[in-house]
mmCIF file of C-alpha atoms in Angstrom:
data_model
loop_
_atom_site.group_PDB
_atom_site.id
_atom_site.type_symbol
_atom_site.label_atom_id
_atom_site.label_comp_id
_atom_site.label_asym_id
_atom_site.label_seq_id
_atom_site.Cartn_x
_atom_site.Cartn_y
_atom_site.Cartn_z
ATOM 1 C CA MET K 1 91.686 114.536 128.053
ATOM 2 C CA LYS K 2 88.552 112.405 128.205
ATOM 3 C CA THR K 3 86.853 111.431 124.966
ATOM 4 C CA ILE K 4 83.525 109.891 124.008
ATOM 5 C CA THR K 5 82.629 107.739 121.037
ATOM 6 C CA MET K 6 80.310 109.410 118.543
ATOM 7 C CA CYS K 7 78.657 108.193 115.359
ATOM 8 C CA THR K 8 80.042 110.378 112.586
ATOM 9 C CA GLY K 9 78.673 108.550 109.543
ATOM 10 C CA LYS K 10 75.886 106.168 108.618
ATOM 11 C CA LEU K 11 75.172 104.187 105.472
ATOM 12 C CA HIS K 12 71.463 103.499 105.907
ATOM 13 C CA ARG K 13 69.983 100.300 104.474
ATOM 14 C CA VAL K 14 72.687 99.471 101.958
ATOM 15 C CA ARG K 15 72.315 96.021 100.432
ATOM 16 C CA VAL K 16 74.918 93.310 100.812
ATOM 17 C CA THR K 17 76.186 92.378 97.345
ATOM 18 C CA GLN K 18 78.564 89.547 98.330
ATOM 19 C CA ALA K 19 79.608 87.374 101.249
ATOM 20 C CA ARG K 20 83.050 85.744 100.878
ATOM 21 C CA LEU K 21 84.221 83.161 103.385
ATOM 22 C CA ASP K 22 87.592 82.805 101.627
ATOM 23 C CA TYR K 23 88.926 86.126 102.871
ATOM 24 C CA GLU K 24 90.759 86.993 106.083
ATOM 25 C CA GLY K 25 88.171 89.506 107.256
ATOM 26 C CA SER K 26 86.705 92.996 106.836
ATOM 27 C CA ILE K 27 83.984 94.619 104.790
ATOM 28 C CA THR K 28 84.696 95.771 101.238
ATOM 29 C CA LEU K 29 82.797 98.927 100.306
ATOM 30 C CA ASP K 30 82.414 101.005 97.179
ATOM 31 C CA PRO K 31 84.805 103.949 97.798
ATOM 32 C CA LEU K 32 82.022 106.365 96.787
ATOM 33 C CA LEU K 33 79.927 105.080 99.702
ATOM 34 C CA MET K 34 82.918 105.319 102.025
ATOM 35 C CA ASP K 35 83.612 108.890 100.971
ATOM 36 C CA ALA K 36 79.962 109.934 101.281
ATOM 37 C CA ALA K 37 79.796 108.637 104.875
ATOM 38 C CA GLY K 38 83.306 109.829 105.794
ATOM 39 C CA ILE K 39 84.641 106.291 106.300
ATOM 40 C CA MET K 40 88.418 106.001 105.985
ATOM 41 C CA PRO K 41 90.160 102.872 104.670
ATOM 42 C CA TYR K 42 90.822 100.486 107.578
ATOM 43 C CA GLN K 43 88.531 102.426 109.930
ATOM 44 C CA LEU K 44 86.545 100.314 112.384
ATOM 45 C CA VAL K 45 82.851 100.177 111.471
ATOM 46 C CA HIS K 46 79.770 98.635 113.055
ATOM 47 C CA ILE K 47 77.401 96.690 110.795
ATOM 48 C CA ASN K 48 73.814 95.909 111.796
ATOM 49 C CA ASN K 49 71.832 93.398 109.739
ATOM 50 C CA MET K 50 68.164 94.350 109.305
ATOM 51 C CA SER K 51 67.305 90.736 108.340
ATOM 52 C CA ASN K 52 68.513 88.910 111.455
ATOM 53 C CA ALA K 53 69.600 91.566 113.995
ATOM 54 C CA VAL K 54 73.271 90.490 113.818
ATOM 55 C CA HIS K 55 75.767 93.145 114.873
ATOM 56 C CA TRP K 56 79.357 92.890 113.620
ATOM 57 C CA GLU K 57 82.448 95.063 113.971
ATOM 58 C CA THR K 58 85.253 95.054 111.433
ATOM 59 C CA TYR K 59 87.349 97.419 109.351
ATOM 60 C CA ALA K 60 86.395 98.870 105.971
ATOM 61 C CA ILE K 61 88.477 98.413 102.841
ATOM 62 C CA PRO K 62 87.817 100.146 99.517
ATOM 63 C CA GLY K 63 86.475 98.090 96.643
ATOM 64 C CA ILE K 64 85.690 99.061 93.061
ATOM 65 C CA PRO K 65 84.505 102.665 92.604
ATOM 66 C CA ASN K 66 80.889 103.129 91.482
ATOM 67 C CA SER K 67 80.155 99.397 91.880
ATOM 68 C CA GLY K 68 77.742 99.617 94.820
ATOM 69 C CA GLU K 69 79.841 96.893 96.435
ATOM 70 C CA VAL K 70 79.069 95.867 100.021
ATOM 71 C CA CYS K 71 80.897 92.586 100.636
ATOM 72 C CA LEU K 72 81.251 90.877 104.013
ATOM 73 C CA ASN K 73 84.521 88.952 104.084
ATOM 74 C CA GLY K 74 85.592 86.054 106.283
ATOM 75 C CA CYS K 75 83.576 85.003 109.356
ATOM 76 C CA PRO K 76 80.643 87.403 108.892
ATOM 77 C CA ALA K 77 79.940 85.835 105.490
ATOM 78 C CA ARG K 78 78.004 83.225 107.490
ATOM 79 C CA LEU K 79 75.805 85.927 109.047
ATOM 80 C CA PHE K 80 75.257 88.368 106.176
ATOM 81 C CA GLN K 81 73.938 87.254 102.782
ATOM 82 C CA PRO K 82 73.547 89.034 99.438
ATOM 83 C CA GLY K 83 70.345 91.055 99.490
ATOM 84 C CA ASP K 84 70.373 91.675 103.249
ATOM 85 C CA GLU K 85 69.842 95.319 104.162
ATOM 86 C CA VAL K 86 72.411 96.614 106.629
ATOM 87 C CA ILE K 87 73.217 99.797 108.492
ATOM 88 C CA ILE K 88 76.917 100.654 108.618
ATOM 89 C CA LEU K 89 78.060 103.095 111.297
ATOM 90 C CA SER K 90 81.410 104.844 111.495
ATOM 91 C CA LEU K 91 82.493 105.997 114.925
ATOM 92 C CA GLU K 92 85.135 108.420 116.148
ATOM 93 C CA GLN K 93 86.577 109.474 119.468
ATOM 94 C CA MET K 94 86.255 113.152 120.328
ATOM 95 C CA THR K 95 85.943 115.436 123.283
ATOM 96 C CA ARG K 96 82.502 116.460 124.522
ATOM 97 C CA GLU K 97 83.258 119.961 123.285
ATOM 98 C CA GLU K 98 84.048 118.683 119.766
ATOM 99 C CA ALA K 99 80.923 116.512 119.843
ATOM 100 C CA LYS K 100 78.689 119.541 120.423
ATOM 101 C CA GLY K 101 79.292 120.672 116.833
ATOM 102 C CA LEU K 102 79.036 117.231 115.249
ATOM 103 C CA LEU K 103 76.816 116.812 112.199
ATOM 104 C CA PRO K 104 76.893 113.083 111.343
ATOM 105 C CA LYS K 105 76.692 112.155 107.676
ATOM 106 C CA VAL K 106 73.579 110.035 107.085
ATOM 107 C CA ILE K 107 73.639 108.513 103.611
ATOM 108 C CA LEU K 108 70.539 107.081 101.940
ATOM 109 C CA VAL K 109 70.935 104.842 98.901
ATOM 110 C CA ASP K 110 68.808 103.389 96.108
ATOM 111 C CA LYS K 111 68.399 99.649 95.493
ATOM 112 C CA TYR K 112 71.785 99.570 93.714
ATOM 113 C CA ASN K 113 73.634 101.219 96.654
ATOM 114 C CA ARG K 114 73.977 104.503 94.797
ATOM 115 C CA VAL K 115 73.823 107.605 96.974
ATOM 116 C CA LYS K 116 70.396 109.293 96.724
ATOM 117 C CA SER K 117 70.775 111.807 99.532
ATOM 118 C CA SER K 118 73.048 112.796 102.340
#
């Protein structure tokens, strides 16, 4: 069965809180943000930096609950800096029929990365 890739969740304009070169890779996210956007641990996500137009793909790992944490680990720590606003997209494969009923979760946050609306 053929599938297409659809955006199922979006964290809109979250702020990077840390960038750690000394880590093997990934993005660490507050689990409350992950849950709000429907992002599973170790799911592939796309990250777009509003400051410099960098696009990065990596997997999400849960950080400290209710911390607002958005930490780029490893290589992308050179491209994303604390304070940068980013858009994080979660994608899933589904059939065209399944996609017809899709309602992506779009999550807006305050300046501390706390969910304001979804």
